[in-house]
């Protein structure tokens, strides 16, 4: 009704045309990007379409802020049945989507978007087999490989696939960090009267699943109680035939901090490694990314792609990052063509970080930003909300304790803060990790990401 009123006012319709043509229109349904409008029996769809389609589209866009397609239907239109089916389908899609969301999955990480090459075909095949028959073939499935080589992407693909087959399946994806922190939190809460059941709730959450995916198990470090709890979770799921999928940066035998009973269990199923992609696979990944992100319009010359694929070898996240950086630089100055010189500029930081991973304040900032999912710019800003201020203090603390940077220099790196602000931040984190186990676990994990042993 709001749209119809808007149309009347904006287009100065006469009363008679308004009452004859527009007022009887009803919105039948909105599916994906199309508004279907039902035209009553006495009016002609052709006529309304000719005269009012465009004004209606404009009004809808003005009011909703989104551009919709508009389609008219007459009451005897055959498409109405079809539409009902579409509506049902769209609804089901939404349901799988929310199941995927609930499971904590990135919608972009599916088998469709995963490029298979010699480096990952075994891990890919094993993942697909597990996705097709969870709990029946390889249990657990243990995926390992270096940073940025597609472990998380594959795990999400498995979870998406299972939920698409059957949205009712209980699928839980977490990092080992989340598992650890939630356990610490549950134990802590359980000590306060009235909350004794918090550890039960924690156990239910992890045991009551058809499929449990634990990412980056190498970060269950040094914590006996966490490993003990995970051991029981594992046994519970495994004996009831539920699927477990684990990822790590190393094979079980090389994770030194892992208890041997867990190590043995991780070796019960199938262990699959992912290694660095070869040149052809790197090119294929770049092509796939161009297709998925609709970057064809930039007409990136082949020699530029070859240049990137030649120089970024060991981390697919950085391979993708170089393409983003290239487009970013191009947009910044459209007079510069997309050529090898621009690509070299885009790759500057990435190549040096691939070759020498010295622990620098910049590296620490990058890793802290990635860990918390916030930008380096925000870390350097003056924003005071906790989601940013706490990571900022963690960055201060880590730079201070892992590099030889003075408080004053840290202040400069962090966007011009004075040395007392840095001192305060460093000391605050140092004293809080003494008491706050979740914080100290988080910091240990970030340290491991900065300095993988
Ligand atoms: P890991 O968990 O091993 O550190 P990710 O799964 O996060 O790595 O992958 C890093 C990035 O590279 C992601 O954006 C992912 O989509 C992409 N990626 C990794 N492997 C592939 C592949 N084989 N095909 C397409 N994209 C990939
Ligand atoms: Mg990962």
CSV table of C-alpha atoms and ligand atoms in Angstrom, one decimal:
chain,number,residue,atom,x,y,z
A,1,UNK,CA,0.0,0.0,0.0
A,2,UNK,CA,2.8,2.4,0.8
A,3,UNK,CA,4.3,1.8,-2.7
A,4,UNK,CA,0.9,2.3,-4.3
A,5,UNK,CA,0.3,5.6,-2.5
A,6,UNK,CA,3.8,6.7,-3.4
A,7,UNK,CA,3.1,6.0,-7.1
A,8,UNK,CA,-0.1,8.0,-6.9
A,9,UNK,CA,1.6,11.1,-5.5
A,10,UNK,CA,4.8,10.9,-7.4
A,11,UNK,CA,3.2,10.3,-10.8
A,12,UNK,CA,0.2,12.6,-10.3
A,13,UNK,CA,-2.2,10.0,-11.4
A,14,UNK,CA,-5.8,11.0,-11.9
A,15,UNK,CA,-8.2,9.6,-9.5
A,16,UNK,CA,-9.9,7.5,-12.1
A,17,UNK,CA,-6.8,5.9,-13.5
A,18,UNK,CA,-5.6,5.3,-10.0
A,19,UNK,CA,-8.8,3.5,-8.9
A,20,UNK,CA,-9.1,1.5,-12.1
A,21,UNK,CA,-5.6,0.3,-12.6
A,22,UNK,CA,-3.4,0.7,-9.6
A,23,UNK,CA,-5.4,0.3,-6.5
A,24,UNK,CA,-6.6,-3.2,-7.3
A,25,UNK,CA,-3.0,-4.5,-7.7
A,26,UNK,CA,-1.8,-6.9,-5.1
A,27,UNK,CA,1.7,-8.0,-4.3
A,28,UNK,CA,1.5,-11.8,-4.8
A,29,UNK,CA,4.9,-12.8,-3.7
A,30,UNK,CA,8.5,-11.7,-3.6
A,31,UNK,CA,10.9,-14.4,-4.8
A,32,UNK,CA,14.6,-13.7,-4.9
A,33,UNK,CA,14.8,-10.5,-6.8
A,34,UNK,CA,11.4,-10.3,-8.3
A,35,UNK,CA,8.1,-8.8,-7.1
A,36,UNK,CA,5.2,-10.6,-8.6
A,37,UNK,CA,2.1,-8.5,-8.8
A,38,UNK,CA,-1.4,-9.9,-9.3
A,39,UNK,CA,-3.6,-7.9,-11.7
A,40,UNK,CA,-7.3,-8.4,-11.3
A,41,UNK,CA,-9.4,-10.1,-13.9
A,42,UNK,CA,-10.9,-7.0,-15.4
A,43,UNK,CA,-7.7,-5.3,-16.2
A,44,UNK,CA,-5.3,-6.0,-19.0
A,45,UNK,CA,-1.9,-7.2,-18.0
A,46,UNK,CA,-0.4,-5.9,-21.3
A,47,UNK,CA,-1.7,-2.4,-20.7
A,48,UNK,CA,-0.6,-2.1,-17.1
A,49,UNK,CA,2.8,-3.5,-18.0
A,50,UNK,CA,3.2,-1.0,-20.8
A,51,UNK,CA,2.2,2.0,-18.8
A,52,UNK,CA,3.1,1.3,-15.2
A,53,UNK,CA,6.0,-1.2,-15.1
A,54,UNK,CA,8.7,1.4,-15.1
A,55,UNK,CA,7.1,3.8,-12.5
A,56,UNK,CA,6.4,0.8,-10.3
A,57,UNK,CA,10.0,-0.4,-10.4
A,58,UNK,CA,11.2,3.1,-9.6
A,59,UNK,CA,8.8,3.4,-6.7
A,60,UNK,CA,9.8,0.1,-5.3
A,61,UNK,CA,13.4,1.0,-5.5
A,62,UNK,CA,12.8,4.3,-3.9
A,63,UNK,CA,10.9,2.9,-1.0
A,64,UNK,CA,12.8,-0.3,-0.3
A,65,UNK,CA,16.3,0.9,-1.4
A,66,UNK,CA,16.7,-2.2,-3.5
A,67,UNK,CA,16.2,-2.7,-7.2
A,68,UNK,CA,13.6,-5.4,-7.8
A,69,UNK,CA,12.3,-6.8,-11.1
A,70,UNK,CA,8.6,-6.6,-11.4
A,71,UNK,CA,6.4,-9.2,-13.1
A,72,UNK,CA,2.7,-9.0,-13.5
A,73,UNK,CA,0.4,-12.0,-13.3
A,74,UNK,CA,-3.3,-12.3,-14.2
A,75,UNK,CA,-5.4,-14.3,-11.9
A,76,UNK,CA,-5.7,-17.1,-14.4
A,77,UNK,CA,-2.1,-17.2,-15.2
A,78,UNK,CA,-0.6,-20.7,-15.4
A,79,UNK,CA,2.5,-19.4,-13.8
A,80,UNK,CA,0.8,-19.1,-10.5
A,81,UNK,CA,1.2,-22.8,-9.8
A,82,UNK,CA,4.8,-22.6,-10.9
A,83,UNK,CA,5.3,-19.7,-8.6
A,84,UNK,CA,4.0,-21.5,-5.7
A,85,UNK,CA,6.6,-24.2,-6.3
A,86,UNK,CA,9.3,-21.6,-6.6
A,87,UNK,CA,8.2,-20.1,-3.4
A,88,UNK,CA,8.4,-23.5,-1.7
A,89,UNK,CA,11.8,-24.1,-3.1
A,90,UNK,CA,13.1,-20.7,-2.2
A,91,UNK,CA,11.9,-21.3,1.3
A,92,UNK,CA,13.7,-24.6,1.5
A,93,UNK,CA,16.8,-22.9,0.3
A,94,UNK,CA,16.5,-20.4,3.1
A,95,UNK,CA,16.2,-23.3,5.5
A,96,UNK,CA,19.5,-24.9,4.3
A,97,UNK,CA,21.1,-21.5,4.4
A,98,UNK,CA,20.2,-20.9,8.0
A,99,UNK,CA,21.3,-24.4,8.9
A,100,UNK,CA,24.6,-23.6,7.2
A,101,UNK,CA,24.8,-20.3,9.0
A,102,UNK,CA,24.0,-21.9,12.3
A,103,UNK,CA,26.8,-24.3,11.8
A,104,UNK,CA,29.2,-21.3,11.4
A,105,UNK,CA,30.0,-21.9,7.7
A,106,UNK,CA,31.3,-19.5,5.1
A,107,UNK,CA,28.9,-19.7,2.1
A,108,UNK,CA,31.8,-19.3,-0.3
A,109,UNK,CA,33.6,-22.4,0.9
A,110,UNK,CA,32.0,-25.2,-1.1
A,111,UNK,CA,33.2,-28.0,-3.3
A,112,UNK,CA,32.0,-26.0,-6.3
A,113,UNK,CA,34.5,-23.3,-5.6
A,114,UNK,CA,37.4,-25.5,-4.7
A,115,UNK,CA,40.0,-26.1,-7.5
A,116,UNK,CA,41.4,-29.6,-7.5
A,117,UNK,CA,45.0,-30.1,-8.4
A,118,UNK,CA,47.8,-32.6,-7.7
A,119,UNK,CA,48.5,-31.0,-4.4
A,120,UNK,CA,45.0,-31.6,-2.9
A,121,UNK,CA,43.3,-34.3,-5.0
A,122,UNK,CA,43.6,-37.0,-2.3
A,123,UNK,CA,42.3,-34.7,0.4
A,124,UNK,CA,39.5,-33.5,-1.9
A,125,UNK,CA,38.5,-37.1,-2.8
A,126,UNK,CA,38.5,-38.1,0.9
A,127,UNK,CA,36.5,-35.1,1.9
A,128,UNK,CA,33.9,-35.8,-0.8
A,129,UNK,CA,33.6,-39.4,0.2
A,130,UNK,CA,33.1,-38.4,3.9
A,131,UNK,CA,30.5,-35.8,2.8
A,132,UNK,CA,28.6,-38.4,0.8
A,133,UNK,CA,28.7,-41.0,3.6
A,134,UNK,CA,29.3,-39.4,6.9
A,135,UNK,CA,30.3,-41.8,9.7
A,136,UNK,CA,30.6,-44.7,7.2
A,137,UNK,CA,33.9,-44.5,5.5
A,138,UNK,CA,36.8,-42.7,7.1
A,139,UNK,CA,36.4,-41.8,10.7
A,140,UNK,CA,38.0,-39.6,11.7
A,141,UNK,CA,39.1,-37.8,8.6
A,142,UNK,CA,42.3,-35.9,9.5
A,143,UNK,CA,43.3,-33.1,7.0
A,144,UNK,CA,46.7,-31.5,7.4
A,145,UNK,CA,48.8,-28.9,5.5
A,146,UNK,CA,50.4,-25.5,5.8
A,147,UNK,CA,48.7,-22.1,6.3
A,148,UNK,CA,46.4,-20.9,3.5
A,149,UNK,CA,46.3,-24.2,1.5
A,150,UNK,CA,42.5,-24.9,1.8
A,151,UNK,CA,41.9,-27.0,4.9
A,152,UNK,CA,39.2,-24.7,6.2
A,153,UNK,CA,37.7,-24.4,2.7
A,154,UNK,CA,37.5,-28.2,2.5
A,155,UNK,CA,36.0,-28.6,5.9
A,156,UNK,CA,33.2,-26.1,5.2
A,157,UNK,CA,32.6,-27.8,1.9
A,158,UNK,CA,32.0,-31.1,3.6
A,159,UNK,CA,29.6,-29.4,6.1
A,160,UNK,CA,27.7,-27.6,3.3
A,161,UNK,CA,27.4,-30.8,1.3
A,162,UNK,CA,26.0,-32.8,4.2
A,163,UNK,CA,23.5,-30.0,5.1
A,164,UNK,CA,22.3,-29.7,1.5
A,165,UNK,CA,21.6,-33.4,1.4
A,166,UNK,CA,19.8,-33.3,4.7
A,167,UNK,CA,19.3,-30.0,6.5
A,168,UNK,CA,18.2,-31.9,9.6
A,169,UNK,CA,21.6,-33.3,10.2
A,170,UNK,CA,23.4,-31.8,13.2
A,171,UNK,CA,26.6,-30.4,12.0
A,172,UNK,CA,28.9,-28.3,14.1
A,173,UNK,CA,32.1,-26.6,12.9
A,174,UNK,CA,34.4,-24.9,15.4
A,175,UNK,CA,38.0,-24.1,15.7
A,176,UNK,CA,39.9,-25.8,18.5
A,177,UNK,CA,40.2,-22.3,20.0
A,178,UNK,CA,36.5,-22.0,20.4
A,179,UNK,CA,36.3,-25.5,21.8
A,180,UNK,CA,38.9,-24.6,24.4
A,181,UNK,CA,37.6,-21.2,25.3
A,182,UNK,CA,34.0,-22.5,25.7
A,183,UNK,CA,35.2,-25.3,27.9
A,184,UNK,CA,37.2,-22.9,30.1
A,185,UNK,CA,34.1,-20.6,30.3
A,186,UNK,CA,31.8,-23.5,31.2
A,187,UNK,CA,34.1,-24.7,33.9
A,188,UNK,CA,34.4,-21.3,35.3
A,189,UNK,CA,30.6,-20.7,35.2
A,190,UNK,CA,30.0,-24.1,36.8
A,191,UNK,CA,31.7,-22.9,39.9
A,192,UNK,CA,29.1,-20.3,40.7
A,193,UNK,CA,26.0,-21.5,42.5
A,194,UNK,CA,23.0,-22.0,40.2
A,195,UNK,CA,25.1,-22.6,37.1
A,196,UNK,CA,26.4,-26.1,38.0
A,197,UNK,CA,24.9,-27.5,34.7
A,198,UNK,CA,27.1,-25.3,32.5
A,199,UNK,CA,29.6,-28.1,31.8
A,200,UNK,CA,26.7,-30.4,31.0
A,201,UNK,CA,25.5,-27.9,28.4
A,202,UNK,CA,28.9,-27.7,27.0
A,203,UNK,CA,29.1,-31.5,26.6
A,204,UNK,CA,25.7,-31.7,25.0
A,205,UNK,CA,26.6,-29.0,22.5
A,206,UNK,CA,29.6,-31.1,21.3
A,207,UNK,CA,28.3,-34.6,21.7
A,208,UNK,CA,24.9,-34.1,20.3
A,209,UNK,CA,26.0,-34.0,16.7
A,210,UNK,CA,26.0,-36.1,13.6
A,211,UNK,CA,29.1,-34.4,12.3
A,212,UNK,CA,31.7,-32.5,14.3
A,213,UNK,CA,34.4,-30.6,12.6
A,214,UNK,CA,37.3,-29.2,14.6
A,215,UNK,CA,39.6,-26.9,12.7
A,216,UNK,CA,43.3,-26.2,13.6
A,217,UNK,CA,43.6,-28.9,16.3
A,218,UNK,CA,47.3,-27.8,16.8
A,219,UNK,CA,46.0,-25.0,19.0
A,220,UNK,CA,44.7,-27.4,21.6
A,221,UNK,CA,48.1,-26.8,23.2
A,222,UNK,CA,49.5,-27.9,26.5
A,223,UNK,CA,46.1,-28.0,28.2
A,224,UNK,CA,45.5,-31.3,29.8
A,225,UNK,CA,42.0,-30.6,30.8
A,226,UNK,CA,41.0,-29.6,27.3
A,227,UNK,CA,42.6,-32.6,25.7
A,228,UNK,CA,40.9,-34.8,28.3
A,229,UNK,CA,37.5,-33.3,27.5
A,230,UNK,CA,38.2,-33.6,23.8
A,231,UNK,CA,39.2,-37.2,24.2
A,232,UNK,CA,35.8,-38.0,25.8
A,233,UNK,CA,33.9,-36.0,23.1
A,234,UNK,CA,35.8,-38.0,20.5
A,235,UNK,CA,35.1,-41.3,22.0
A,236,UNK,CA,31.4,-40.5,22.5
A,237,UNK,CA,30.9,-39.5,18.9
A,238,UNK,CA,33.1,-42.2,17.4
A,239,UNK,CA,31.4,-45.1,19.2
A,240,UNK,CA,28.0,-43.9,18.1
A,241,UNK,CA,29.2,-43.8,14.5
A,242,UNK,CA,29.2,-40.0,14.2
A,243,UNK,CA,31.6,-38.4,11.8
A,244,UNK,CA,34.6,-36.4,13.1
A,245,UNK,CA,36.8,-34.3,10.9
A,246,UNK,CA,39.9,-32.7,12.2
A,247,UNK,CA,42.4,-30.3,10.6
A,248,UNK,CA,45.9,-29.4,11.6
A,249,UNK,CA,49.1,-27.8,10.3
A,250,UNK,CA,51.0,-31.1,10.8
A,251,UNK,CA,50.2,-34.8,10.9
A,252,UNK,CA,49.3,-36.3,14.3
A,253,UNK,CA,52.7,-37.8,14.9
A,254,UNK,CA,54.4,-34.4,14.6
A,255,UNK,CA,52.1,-32.5,17.0
A,256,UNK,CA,54.3,-32.6,20.0
A,257,UNK,CA,51.9,-31.2,22.5
A,258,UNK,CA,49.3,-33.8,21.7
A,259,UNK,CA,48.6,-36.6,24.2
A,260,UNK,CA,49.4,-40.0,22.8
A,261,UNK,CA,45.9,-41.4,23.3
A,262,UNK,CA,44.5,-38.6,21.1
A,263,UNK,CA,47.3,-39.1,18.6
A,264,UNK,CA,46.5,-42.8,18.2
A,265,UNK,CA,42.8,-42.0,17.7
A,266,UNK,CA,43.5,-39.4,15.1
A,267,UNK,CA,45.3,-42.2,13.2
A,268,UNK,CA,42.4,-44.6,13.3
A,269,UNK,CA,40.7,-43.2,10.2
A,270,UNK,CA,42.3,-41.5,7.2
A,271,UNK,CA,45.0,-38.9,7.2
A,272,UNK,CA,45.2,-36.7,4.0
A,273,UNK,CA,47.7,-34.0,3.4
A,274,UNK,CA,47.4,-30.8,1.3
A,275,UNK,CA,50.6,-29.4,-0.1
A,276,UNK,CA,51.4,-26.3,-2.0
A,277,UNK,CA,49.8,-26.1,-5.4
A,278,UNK,CA,51.9,-26.2,-8.6
A,279,UNK,CA,52.0,-23.5,-11.2
A,280,UNK,CA,49.1,-24.8,-13.2
A,281,UNK,CA,46.9,-25.2,-10.2
A,282,UNK,CA,47.8,-21.6,-9.1
A,283,UNK,CA,46.7,-20.3,-12.5
A,284,UNK,CA,43.5,-22.3,-12.3
A,285,UNK,CA,42.8,-20.8,-8.8
A,286,UNK,CA,43.3,-17.3,-10.1
A,287,UNK,CA,41.0,-18.0,-13.1
A,288,UNK,CA,38.4,-19.4,-10.7
A,289,UNK,CA,38.6,-16.4,-8.5
A,290,UNK,CA,38.1,-14.1,-11.5
A,291,UNK,CA,35.0,-16.0,-12.4
A,292,UNK,CA,33.6,-16.1,-8.9
A,293,UNK,CA,34.2,-12.5,-8.0
A,294,UNK,CA,33.1,-11.2,-11.5
A,295,UNK,CA,36.5,-9.7,-12.2
A,296,UNK,CA,36.4,-10.4,-16.0
A,297,UNK,CA,35.5,-6.8,-16.6
A,298,UNK,CA,39.0,-5.8,-15.7
A,299,UNK,CA,40.4,-7.8,-18.6
A,300,UNK,CA,43.6,-8.7,-16.6
A,301,UNK,CA,46.2,-9.7,-19.2
A,302,UNK,CA,47.5,-13.2,-19.2
A,303,UNK,CA,51.1,-12.2,-18.6
A,304,UNK,CA,50.0,-10.4,-15.4
A,305,UNK,CA,48.3,-13.6,-14.1
A,306,UNK,CA,51.3,-15.6,-15.0
A,307,UNK,CA,53.5,-13.2,-13.1
A,308,UNK,CA,51.4,-13.5,-10.0
A,309,UNK,CA,51.2,-17.3,-10.3
A,310,UNK,CA,54.9,-17.5,-10.7
A,311,UNK,CA,55.7,-15.4,-7.7
A,312,UNK,CA,53.1,-16.4,-5.1
A,313,UNK,CA,53.7,-20.1,-4.4
A,314,UNK,CA,53.1,-21.2,-0.9
A,315,UNK,CA,49.8,-19.7,0.3
A,316,UNK,CA,46.5,-19.6,-1.6
A,317,UNK,CA,45.2,-16.9,0.6
A,318,UNK,CA,48.1,-14.7,-0.5
A,319,UNK,CA,47.5,-15.7,-4.1
A,320,UNK,CA,44.0,-14.4,-3.8
A,321,UNK,CA,45.1,-11.4,-1.9
A,322,UNK,CA,47.5,-10.4,-4.7
A,323,UNK,CA,44.6,-10.3,-7.1
A,324,UNK,CA,42.6,-8.2,-4.7
A,325,UNK,CA,45.5,-5.8,-4.2
A,326,UNK,CA,46.0,-5.5,-8.0
A,327,UNK,CA,42.4,-4.5,-8.5
A,328,UNK,CA,42.6,-2.2,-5.6
A,329,UNK,CA,45.7,-0.4,-7.0
A,330,UNK,CA,44.1,-0.2,-10.4
A,331,UNK,CA,40.9,1.4,-9.0
A,332,UNK,CA,43.1,3.9,-7.1
A,333,UNK,CA,44.6,5.3,-10.2
A,334,UNK,CA,42.7,4.3,-13.4
A,335,UNK,CA,45.4,5.8,-15.6
A,336,UNK,CA,47.8,3.1,-14.7
A,337,UNK,CA,47.1,0.0,-16.9
A,338,UNK,CA,46.9,-3.4,-15.4
A,339,UNK,CA,50.4,-4.6,-16.3
A,340,UNK,CA,53.4,-6.3,-14.8
A,341,UNK,CA,54.6,-3.1,-13.2
A,342,UNK,CA,51.3,-2.8,-11.3
A,343,UNK,CA,51.4,-6.5,-10.4
A,344,UNK,CA,55.0,-6.1,-9.0
A,345,UNK,CA,53.7,-3.2,-6.9
A,346,UNK,CA,50.8,-5.3,-5.7
A,347,UNK,CA,53.2,-8.2,-4.8
A,348,UNK,CA,55.8,-6.2,-3.0
A,349,UNK,CA,54.8,-7.0,0.6
A,350,UNK,CA,53.5,-10.4,-0.2
A,351,UNK,CA,56.7,-11.7,-1.8
A,352,UNK,CA,58.9,-10.4,1.0
A,353,UNK,CA,56.6,-12.0,3.6
A,354,UNK,CA,56.7,-15.3,1.7
A,355,UNK,CA,60.5,-15.3,1.7
A,356,UNK,CA,61.4,-14.2,5.2
A,357,UNK,CA,59.1,-14.5,8.0
A,358,UNK,CA,60.9,-12.4,10.5
A,359,UNK,CA,58.7,-11.4,13.4
A,360,UNK,CA,58.1,-7.7,12.8
A,361,UNK,CA,55.4,-5.4,14.3
A,362,UNK,CA,53.7,-5.4,10.8
A,363,UNK,CA,53.5,-9.2,10.8
A,364,UNK,CA,52.1,-9.2,14.3
A,365,UNK,CA,49.5,-6.6,13.3
A,366,UNK,CA,48.5,-8.7,10.3
A,367,UNK,CA,48.0,-11.8,12.3
A,368,UNK,CA,46.1,-10.1,15.1
A,369,UNK,CA,43.9,-8.4,12.6
A,370,UNK,CA,43.2,-11.7,10.8
A,371,UNK,CA,42.6,-13.5,14.1
A,372,UNK,CA,39.9,-11.2,15.3
A,373,UNK,CA,38.5,-10.4,11.9
A,374,UNK,CA,39.1,-6.7,12.1
A,375,UNK,CA,41.2,-4.5,9.9
A,376,UNK,CA,44.7,-3.2,10.6
A,377,UNK,CA,43.4,0.2,10.1
A,378,UNK,CA,40.9,-0.3,13.0
A,379,UNK,CA,43.7,-1.5,15.2
A,380,UNK,CA,45.6,1.7,14.5
A,381,UNK,CA,42.5,3.9,15.0
A,382,UNK,CA,41.3,5.5,18.1
A,383,UNK,CA,38.0,3.5,18.3
A,384,UNK,CA,37.2,2.6,21.8
A,385,UNK,CA,34.7,-0.3,21.5
A,386,UNK,CA,36.0,-3.4,23.1
A,387,UNK,CA,35.9,-5.5,19.8
A,388,UNK,CA,38.7,-3.2,18.6
A,389,UNK,CA,40.3,-1.8,21.8
A,390,UNK,CA,41.1,-5.3,23.2
A,391,UNK,CA,42.8,-6.6,20.1
A,392,UNK,CA,44.7,-3.3,19.9
A,393,UNK,CA,46.1,-3.9,23.5
A,394,UNK,CA,46.9,-7.4,22.6
A,395,UNK,CA,48.9,-6.2,19.6
A,396,UNK,CA,50.7,-3.7,21.9
A,397,UNK,CA,51.5,-6.5,24.3
A,398,UNK,CA,52.7,-8.9,21.6
A,399,UNK,CA,54.8,-6.4,19.8
A,400,UNK,CA,56.4,-5.4,23.1
A,401,UNK,CA,57.1,-9.0,24.1
A,402,UNK,CA,58.0,-10.6,20.8
A,403,UNK,CA,60.1,-7.8,19.2
A,404,UNK,CA,62.7,-5.3,20.3
A,405,UNK,CA,60.4,-2.3,19.7
A,406,UNK,CA,60.3,0.6,22.3
A,407,UNK,CA,57.0,1.8,23.7
A,408,UNK,CA,57.5,5.0,21.9
A,409,UNK,CA,58.0,3.3,18.5
A,410,UNK,CA,55.0,1.0,19.1
A,411,UNK,CA,53.0,4.2,19.7
A,412,UNK,CA,54.1,5.5,16.3
A,413,UNK,CA,53.3,2.2,14.6
A,414,UNK,CA,49.9,2.2,16.1
A,415,UNK,CA,48.8,5.4,14.5
A,416,UNK,CA,50.5,8.0,16.7
A,417,UNK,CA,49.7,7.0,20.3
A,418,UNK,CA,51.7,8.3,23.2
A,419,UNK,CA,54.0,6.1,25.1
A,420,UNK,CA,51.9,6.0,28.3
A,421,UNK,CA,48.9,4.6,26.3
A,422,UNK,CA,51.1,1.8,25.1
A,423,UNK,CA,52.6,1.2,28.5
A,424,UNK,CA,49.1,1.0,30.0
A,425,UNK,CA,47.9,-1.4,27.3
A,426,UNK,CA,51.0,-3.7,27.6
A,427,UNK,CA,50.7,-3.9,31.4
A,428,UNK,CA,47.0,-4.4,31.4
A,429,UNK,CA,47.2,-7.5,29.2
A,430,UNK,CA,50.2,-8.8,31.1
A,431,UNK,CA,48.3,-8.7,34.3
A,432,UNK,CA,45.0,-10.0,32.9
A,433,UNK,CA,46.5,-13.1,31.4
A,434,UNK,CA,47.5,-14.1,34.9
A,435,UNK,CA,43.8,-14.5,35.8
A,436,UNK,CA,41.9,-14.8,32.6
A,437,UNK,CA,42.4,-18.3,31.1
A,438,UNK,CA,40.4,-17.5,28.0
A,439,UNK,CA,42.6,-14.5,27.2
A,440,UNK,CA,45.8,-16.4,28.0
A,441,UNK,CA,44.7,-19.2,25.7
A,442,UNK,CA,43.9,-16.7,22.9
A,443,UNK,CA,47.2,-15.1,23.3
A,444,UNK,CA,49.1,-18.4,23.2
A,445,UNK,CA,47.3,-19.2,20.0
A,446,UNK,CA,48.1,-15.9,18.3
A,447,UNK,CA,51.7,-16.4,19.4
A,448,UNK,CA,51.8,-19.7,17.7
A,449,UNK,CA,50.3,-18.2,14.6
A,450,UNK,CA,53.1,-15.6,14.6
A,451,UNK,CA,55.8,-18.1,15.3
A,452,UNK,CA,54.8,-21.6,14.3
A,453,UNK,CA,57.3,-24.0,15.8
B,1,LIG,P1,43.8,-23.1,5.6
B,1,LIG,O1,42.6,-23.4,6.4
B,1,LIG,O2,44.5,-24.3,5.1
B,1,LIG,O3,44.7,-22.1,6.2
B,1,LIG,P2,41.9,-21.8,3.8
B,1,LIG,O4,40.9,-23.0,3.7
B,1,LIG,O5,41.5,-20.7,4.8
B,1,LIG,O6,43.3,-22.3,4.2
B,1,LIG,O7,42.2,-21.2,2.4
B,1,LIG,C1,42.7,-19.9,2.2
B,1,LIG,C2,42.1,-19.2,1.0
B,1,LIG,O8,42.4,-19.9,-0.2
B,1,LIG,C3,40.6,-19.3,1.1
B,1,LIG,O9,40.0,-18.1,0.6
B,1,LIG,C4,40.2,-20.5,0.2
B,1,LIG,O10,38.9,-20.3,-0.4
B,1,LIG,C5,41.3,-20.4,-0.8
B,1,LIG,N1,41.6,-21.7,-1.4
B,1,LIG,C6,42.4,-22.6,-0.8
B,1,LIG,N2,42.5,-23.8,-1.6
B,1,LIG,C7,41.7,-23.5,-2.6
B,1,LIG,C8,41.4,-24.3,-3.8
B,1,LIG,N3,41.9,-25.5,-4.0
B,1,LIG,N4,40.6,-23.7,-4.7
B,1,LIG,C9,40.1,-22.5,-4.5
B,1,LIG,N5,40.3,-21.7,-3.5
B,1,LIG,C10,41.2,-22.2,-2.5
B,2,LIG,MG1,42.1,-22.7,8.3
